[in-house]
PDB file of C-alpha atoms in Angstrom:
ATOM      1  CA  ILE A  19     109.910  99.864  69.716  1.00  0.00           C
ATOM      2  CA  THR A  20     113.335  99.318  71.125  1.00  0.00           C
ATOM      3  CA  SER A  21     112.632 101.607  73.960  1.00  0.00           C
ATOM      4  CA  LEU A  22     109.343  99.981  74.758  1.00  0.00           C
ATOM      5  CA  MET A  23     110.966  96.731  74.811  1.00  0.00           C
ATOM      6  CA  ARG A  24     113.713  97.806  77.100  1.00  0.00           C
ATOM      7  CA  GLU A  25     111.260  99.310  79.570  1.00  0.00           C
ATOM      8  CA  GLY A  26     109.472  96.151  79.498  1.00  0.00           C
ATOM      9  CA  GLY A  27     112.711  94.161  80.479  1.00  0.00           C
ATOM     10  CA  ILE A  28     113.379  92.784  77.049  1.00  0.00           C
ATOM     11  CA  ARG A  29     116.992  93.262  76.177  1.00  0.00           C
ATOM     12  CA  ARG A  30     116.781  92.129  72.538  1.00  0.00           C
ATOM     13  CA  SER A  31     116.420  94.668  69.851  1.00  0.00           C
ATOM     14  CA  PRO A  32     113.794  94.413  67.085  1.00  0.00           C
ATOM     15  CA  THR A  33     116.522  93.626  64.513  1.00  0.00           C
ATOM     16  CA  GLN A  34     117.782  90.860  66.582  1.00  0.00           C
ATOM     17  CA  LEU A  35     114.353  89.382  66.818  1.00  0.00           C
ATOM     18  CA  ALA A  36     113.893  89.766  63.177  1.00  0.00           C
ATOM     19  CA  SER A  37     117.278  88.015  62.301  1.00  0.00           C
ATOM     20  CA  VAL A  38     116.289  84.964  64.419  1.00  0.00           C
ATOM     21  CA  VAL A  39     112.854  84.788  62.478  1.00  0.00           C
ATOM     22  CA  VAL A  40     114.783  85.089  59.017  1.00  0.00           C
ATOM     23  CA  PHE A  41     117.358  82.521  60.205  1.00  0.00           C
ATOM     24  CA  TYR A  42     114.801  79.930  61.020  1.00  0.00           C
ATOM     25  CA  ALA A  43     112.684  80.700  57.867  1.00  0.00           C
ATOM     26  CA  VAL A  44     115.672  80.078  55.555  1.00  0.00           C
ATOM     27  CA  LEU A  45     116.554  77.028  57.475  1.00  0.00           C
ATOM     28  CA  THR A  46     112.970  75.726  57.086  1.00  0.00           C
ATOM     29  CA  LEU A  47     113.013  76.359  53.400  1.00  0.00           C
ATOM     30  CA  ALA A  48     116.344  74.539  53.103  1.00  0.00           C
ATOM     31  CA  ILE A  49     114.825  71.467  54.867  1.00  0.00           C
ATOM     32  CA  VAL A  50     111.725  71.442  52.635  1.00  0.00           C
ATOM     33  CA  THR A  51     114.054  71.616  49.522  1.00  0.00           C
ATOM     34  CA  ALA A  52     116.342  68.907  50.747  1.00  0.00           C
ATOM     35  CA  ALA A  53     113.413  66.701  51.826  1.00  0.00           C
ATOM     36  CA  GLY A  54     111.834  67.094  48.289  1.00  0.00           C
ATOM     37  CA  SER A  55     114.981  66.197  46.581  1.00  0.00           C
ATOM     38  CA  LEU A  56     115.347  63.069  48.625  1.00  0.00           C
ATOM     39  CA  GLY A  57     111.821  62.030  47.993  1.00  0.00           C
ATOM     40  CA  LEU A  58     110.740  62.408  51.609  1.00  0.00           C
ATOM     41  CA  ASP A  59     107.256  63.736  50.579  1.00  0.00           C
ATOM     42  CA  LEU A  60     105.841  63.121  54.140  1.00  0.00           C
ATOM     43  CA  LEU A  61     108.579  65.160  55.751  1.00  0.00           C
ATOM     44  CA  ALA A  62     108.268  67.842  53.152  1.00  0.00           C
ATOM     45  CA  ALA A  63     104.326  67.981  53.624  1.00  0.00           C
ATOM     46  CA  THR A  64     104.866  68.257  57.446  1.00  0.00           C
ATOM     47  CA  VAL A  65     107.395  71.066  57.096  1.00  0.00           C
ATOM     48  CA  ASN A  66     105.038  72.740  54.684  1.00  0.00           C
ATOM     49  CA  GLN A  67     102.327  72.596  57.276  1.00  0.00           C
ATOM     50  CA  LEU A  68     104.684  74.134  59.721  1.00  0.00           C
ATOM     51  CA  ILE A  69     105.380  77.107  57.325  1.00  0.00           C
ATOM     52  CA  LEU A  70     101.640  77.651  56.971  1.00  0.00           C
ATOM     53  CA  TYR A  71     101.383  77.687  60.660  1.00  0.00           C
ATOM     54  CA  ALA A  72     104.389  79.946  61.130  1.00  0.00           C
ATOM     55  CA  PRO A  73     102.457  83.364  60.792  1.00  0.00           C
ATOM     56  CA  ARG A  74     100.382  82.261  63.737  1.00  0.00           C
ATOM     57  CA  VAL A  75     103.617  81.559  65.781  1.00  0.00           C
ATOM     58  CA  VAL A  76     104.951  84.897  64.656  1.00  0.00           C
ATOM     59  CA  VAL A  77     101.884  86.707  65.873  1.00  0.00           C
ATOM     60  CA  ALA A  78     101.774  84.756  69.093  1.00  0.00           C
ATOM     61  CA  ILE A  79     105.445  85.668  69.751  1.00  0.00           C
ATOM     62  CA  LEU A  80     104.736  89.277  69.112  1.00  0.00           C
ATOM     63  CA  THR A  81     101.793  89.253  71.473  1.00  0.00           C
ATOM     64  CA  LEU A  82     103.948  87.813  74.128  1.00  0.00           C
ATOM     65  CA  VAL A  83     106.709  90.411  73.447  1.00  0.00           C
ATOM     66  CA  LEU A  84     104.332  93.422  73.518  1.00  0.00           C
ATOM     67  CA  GLY A  85     102.556  91.787  76.388  1.00  0.00           C
ATOM     68  CA  ALA A  86     105.850  91.617  78.454  1.00  0.00           C
ATOM     69  CA  ALA A  87     106.673  95.151  77.492  1.00  0.00           C
ATOM     70  CA  ALA A  88     103.285  96.420  78.585  1.00  0.00           C
ATOM     71  CA  ALA A  89     103.590  94.551  81.812  1.00  0.00           C
ATOM     72  CA  GLY A  90     106.912  96.197  82.585  1.00  0.00           C
ATOM     73  CA  LEU A  91     105.309  99.689  81.879  1.00  0.00           C
ATOM     74  CA  LEU A  92     102.236  99.061  83.856  1.00  0.00           C
ATOM     75  CA  ALA A  93     104.272  97.769  86.839  1.00  0.00           C
ATOM     76  CA  GLN A  94     106.441 100.861  86.809  1.00  0.00           C
ATOM     77  CA  LEU A  95     103.374 103.041  86.498  1.00  0.00           C
ATOM     78  CA  THR A  96     101.672 101.209  89.391  1.00  0.00           C
ATOM     79  CA  GLY A  97     104.922 101.744  91.596  1.00  0.00           C
ATOM     80  CA  ARG A  98     105.070 105.450  90.653  1.00  0.00           C
ATOM     81  CA  VAL A  99     101.376 105.980  91.510  1.00  0.00           C
ATOM     82  CA  LEU A 100     101.474 104.169  94.777  1.00  0.00           C
ATOM     83  CA  ARG A 101     104.738 106.065  95.921  1.00  0.00           C
ATOM     84  CA  GLU A 102     102.942 109.261  95.082  1.00  0.00           C
ATOM     85  CA  VAL A 103     100.071 108.461  97.498  1.00  0.00           C
ATOM     86  CA  GLY A 104     102.546 107.455 100.156  1.00  0.00           C
ATOM     87  CA  VAL A 105     102.839 103.643  99.758  1.00  0.00           C
ATOM     88  CA  ASN A 106     106.566 102.740  99.905  1.00  0.00           C
ATOM     89  CA  ASN A 107     106.411  98.911  99.862  1.00  0.00           C
ATOM     90  CA  THR A 108     105.245  98.423  96.146  1.00  0.00           C
ATOM     91  CA  GLY A 109     107.229  95.338  95.198  1.00  0.00           C
ATOM     92  CA  GLY A 110     104.525  92.753  95.677  1.00  0.00           C
ATOM     93  CA  LEU A 111     101.692  94.704  93.905  1.00  0.00           C
ATOM     94  CA  LYS A 112     104.121  95.552  90.913  1.00  0.00           C
ATOM     95  CA  SER A 113     104.873  91.916  90.586  1.00  0.00           C
ATOM     96  CA  PHE A 114     101.206  90.948  90.755  1.00  0.00           C
ATOM     97  CA  VAL A 115     100.465  93.458  87.965  1.00  0.00           C
ATOM     98  CA  ARG A 116     103.320  92.341  85.786  1.00  0.00           C
ATOM     99  CA  ILE A 117     102.394  88.698  86.207  1.00  0.00           C
ATOM    100  CA  GLY A 118      98.705  89.399  85.510  1.00  0.00           C
ATOM    101  CA  VAL A 119      99.371  91.363  82.268  1.00  0.00           C
ATOM    102  CA  ILE A 120     101.876  88.549  81.166  1.00  0.00           C
ATOM    103  CA  PHE A 121      99.242  85.965  81.844  1.00  0.00           C
ATOM    104  CA  ILE A 122      96.640  87.783  79.910  1.00  0.00           C
ATOM    105  CA  ALA A 123      99.081  88.020  76.955  1.00  0.00           C
ATOM    106  CA  ALA A 124      99.868  84.344  77.248  1.00  0.00           C
ATOM    107  CA  ILE A 125      96.112  83.472  76.909  1.00  0.00           C
ATOM    108  CA  LEU A 126      95.770  85.754  73.883  1.00  0.00           C
ATOM    109  CA  ALA A 127      98.873  84.065  72.311  1.00  0.00           C
ATOM    110  CA  ALA A 128      97.472  80.737  73.016  1.00  0.00           C
ATOM    111  CA  ALA A 129      94.219  81.679  71.424  1.00  0.00           C
ATOM    112  CA  VAL A 130      96.039  82.913  68.332  1.00  0.00           C
ATOM    113  CA  LEU A 131      97.839  79.501  68.082  1.00  0.00           C
ATOM    114  CA  GLY A 132      94.345  77.893  68.009  1.00  0.00           C
ATOM    115  CA  ILE A 133      94.721  76.383  71.636  1.00  0.00           C
ATOM    116  CA  ASP A 134      91.456  76.088  73.566  1.00  0.00           C
ATOM    117  CA  VAL A 135      92.023  78.336  76.517  1.00  0.00           C
ATOM    118  CA  THR A 136      88.546  77.846  78.107  1.00  0.00           C
ATOM    119  CA  ILE A 137      89.705  75.281  80.680  1.00  0.00           C
ATOM    120  CA  LEU A 138      92.571  77.424  81.494  1.00  0.00           C
ATOM    121  CA  ILE A 139      90.341  80.539  82.008  1.00  0.00           C
ATOM    122  CA  VAL A 140      88.016  78.654  84.113  1.00  0.00           C
ATOM    123  CA  VAL A 141      90.811  77.213  86.258  1.00  0.00           C
ATOM    124  CA  THR A 142      92.190  80.775  86.637  1.00  0.00           C
ATOM    125  CA  ILE A 143      88.910  82.142  87.662  1.00  0.00           C
ATOM    126  CA  ILE A 144      88.432  79.435  90.213  1.00  0.00           C
ATOM    127  CA  GLY A 145      91.954  80.163  91.563  1.00  0.00           C
ATOM    128  CA  LEU A 146      91.439  83.894  91.726  1.00  0.00           C
ATOM    129  CA  GLY A 147      88.059  83.259  93.541  1.00  0.00           C
ATOM    130  CA  ALA A 148      89.933  80.889  96.055  1.00  0.00           C
ATOM    131  CA  VAL A 149      92.461  83.604  96.668  1.00  0.00           C
ATOM    132  CA  ALA A 150      89.846  86.314  97.036  1.00  0.00           C
ATOM    133  CA  LEU A 151      87.911  84.006  99.589  1.00  0.00           C
ATOM    134  CA  SER A 152      90.957  83.252 101.454  1.00  0.00           C
ATOM    135  CA  ALA A 153      91.874  86.824 101.794  1.00  0.00           C
ATOM    136  CA  ALA A 154      88.440  87.774 102.804  1.00  0.00           C
ATOM    137  CA  LEU A 155      88.348  85.035 105.523  1.00  0.00           C
ATOM    138  CA  ALA A 156      91.801  86.127 106.791  1.00  0.00           C
ATOM    139  CA  LEU A 157      90.802  89.764 106.781  1.00  0.00           C
ATOM    140  CA  GLY A 158      87.490  89.035 108.550  1.00  0.00           C
ATOM    141  CA  LEU A 159      89.248  86.948 111.112  1.00  0.00           C
ATOM    142  CA  GLY A 160      92.004  89.497 111.648  1.00  0.00           C
ATOM    143  CA  LEU A 161      89.323  92.336 112.069  1.00  0.00           C
ATOM    144  CA  ARG A 162      86.990  90.391 114.298  1.00  0.00           C
ATOM    145  CA  GLU A 163      88.281  91.959 117.432  1.00  0.00           C
ATOM    146  CA  MET A 164      88.308  95.395 115.953  1.00  0.00           C
ATOM    147  CA  SER A 165      84.748  95.025 114.770  1.00  0.00           C
ATOM    148  CA  GLN A 166      83.719  93.856 118.260  1.00  0.00           C
ATOM    149  CA  ASN A 167      85.305  97.091 119.740  1.00  0.00           C
ATOM    150  CA  VAL A 168      83.561  99.265 117.250  1.00  0.00           C
ATOM    151  CA  ALA A 169      80.192  97.722 117.949  1.00  0.00           C
ATOM    152  CA  ALA A 170      80.732  97.952 121.562  1.00  0.00           C
ATOM    153  CA  SER A 171      81.407 101.749 121.516  1.00  0.00           C
ATOM    154  CA  ARG A 172      77.794 102.326 120.625  1.00  0.00           C
ATOM    155  CA  HIS A 173      76.661 100.364 123.676  1.00  0.00           C
ATOM    156  CA  ILE A 174      79.249 102.118 126.074  1.00  0.00           C
ATOM    157  CA  SER A 175      78.091 105.684 125.097  1.00  0.00           C
ATOM    158  CA  GLN A 176      74.470 104.580 126.371  1.00  0.00           C
ATOM    159  CA  GLY A 177      75.577 104.236 129.946  1.00  0.00           C
ATOM    160  CA  ILE A 178      79.058 105.964 130.179  1.00  0.00           C
ATOM    161  CA  ALA A 179      79.881 109.505 129.330  1.00  0.00           C
ATOM    162  CA  GLU A 180      83.323 111.405 129.224  1.00  0.00           C
ATOM    163  CA  GLY A 181      84.116 112.746 132.684  1.00  0.00           C
ATOM    164  CA  ASP A 182      82.513 109.800 134.558  1.00  0.00           C
ATOM    165  CA  GLU A 183      84.369 108.155 137.357  1.00  0.00           C
ATOM    166  CA  ILE A 184      84.330 104.354 136.808  1.00  0.00           C
ATOM    167  CA  SER A 185      85.861 101.192 138.199  1.00  0.00           C
ATOM    168  CA  LEU A 186      86.375  98.260 135.781  1.00  0.00           C
ATOM    169  CA  ASN A 187      88.157  95.094 136.643  1.00  0.00           C
ATOM    170  CA  GLY A 188      90.679  96.697 138.892  1.00  0.00           C
ATOM    171  CA  ILE A 189      90.967  99.796 136.859  1.00  0.00           C
ATOM    172  CA  SER A 190      89.667 103.133 138.434  1.00  0.00           C
ATOM    173  CA  GLY A 191      89.740 106.606 136.922  1.00  0.00           C
ATOM    174  CA  THR A 192      88.028 109.243 134.913  1.00  0.00           C
ATOM    175  CA  VAL A 193      86.852 108.518 131.369  1.00  0.00           C
ATOM    176  CA  GLU A 194      88.652 110.930 129.117  1.00  0.00           C
ATOM    177  CA  SER A 195      87.481 109.892 125.826  1.00  0.00           C
ATOM    178  CA  ILE A 196      85.454 107.086 124.149  1.00  0.00           C
ATOM    179  CA  GLY A 197      86.826 106.194 120.890  1.00  0.00           C
ATOM    180  CA  HIS A 198      85.696 103.854 118.047  1.00  0.00           C
ATOM    181  CA  THR A 199      87.783 100.807 119.332  1.00  0.00           C
ATOM    182  CA  MET A 200      89.096 101.865 122.791  1.00  0.00           C
ATOM    183  CA  THR A 201      88.226 104.161 125.850  1.00  0.00           C
ATOM    184  CA  THR A 202      90.876 106.282 127.561  1.00  0.00           C
ATOM    185  CA  VAL A 203      90.718 106.167 131.333  1.00  0.00           C
ATOM    186  CA  ARG A 204      93.016 108.262 133.475  1.00  0.00           C
ATOM    187  CA  GLY A 205      93.775 107.166 137.141  1.00  0.00           C
ATOM    188  CA  PRO A 206      94.121 109.589 140.018  1.00  0.00           C
ATOM    189  CA  ASN A 207      97.871 109.213 139.920  1.00  0.00           C
ATOM    190  CA  GLY A 208      97.906 110.377 136.385  1.00  0.00           C
ATOM    191  CA  ARG A 209      98.277 106.742 134.841  1.00  0.00           C
ATOM    192  CA  VAL A 210      96.364 106.196 131.580  1.00  0.00           C
ATOM    193  CA  TRP A 211      94.711 103.083 130.573  1.00  0.00           C
ATOM    194  CA  LEU A 212      93.501 102.282 126.966  1.00  0.00           C
ATOM    195  CA  VAL A 213      90.678  99.845 127.563  1.00  0.00           C
ATOM    196  CA  PRO A 214      89.193  97.961 124.583  1.00  0.00           C
ATOM    197  CA  ASN A 215      85.547  98.747 124.246  1.00  0.00           C
ATOM    198  CA  SER A 216      84.507  95.169 124.279  1.00  0.00           C
ATOM    199  CA  HIS A 217      86.040  94.834 127.635  1.00  0.00           C
ATOM    200  CA  PHE A 218      83.134  96.862 129.003  1.00  0.00           C
ATOM    201  CA  LEU A 219      80.669  94.287 127.796  1.00  0.00           C
ATOM    202  CA  THR A 220      82.266  91.343 129.460  1.00  0.00           C
ATOM    203  CA  HIS A 221      83.087  93.012 132.900  1.00  0.00           C
ATOM    204  CA  VAL A 222      80.925  94.838 135.510  1.00  0.00           C
ATOM    205  CA  VAL A 223      81.396  98.416 135.270  1.00  0.00           C
ATOM    206  CA  GLU A 224      80.825 100.669 138.458  1.00  0.00           C
TER     207      GLU A 224
END
């Protein structure tokens, strides 16, 4: 358990956590005893309710501790897998995995404490949906020109073939290759132009 907590970024040992629980348990019993001796029945009843509620608090704390440990392990595993597939910059994704697992553990802990987490879950889903929509829009706008070039490559192949001599908007030469996004044209002096495929759809080609 200590190794699991250390890997999850928790420096306290299980004995230290247990000692804190025992300390506050004894302190609470002392307060209840003192309140009863002084005739403070309302305070004693309140503290008794807190004592009855304490097991839920302990379970919630354990859920958070184990969730933080699992978050650290999953983040390290994610970084290791990404490095194996050739991705070097893994800090952002590791942080996302860690925060996501801790957030799930926090929701479980809140449910153990009897807190209604329905609204929190709904707000989280809406937030994630907004982030996903923003990412999709950004990706779509960023890839718009690339998609135009890919679509134009199909139309280029209908009228131009590799080896043709063409002249396009001041560029003259031989078509060497027609790629998915750009066409390679080599001039008579050996100069090479990489022409975006969408350029062929907006200019007259000779």
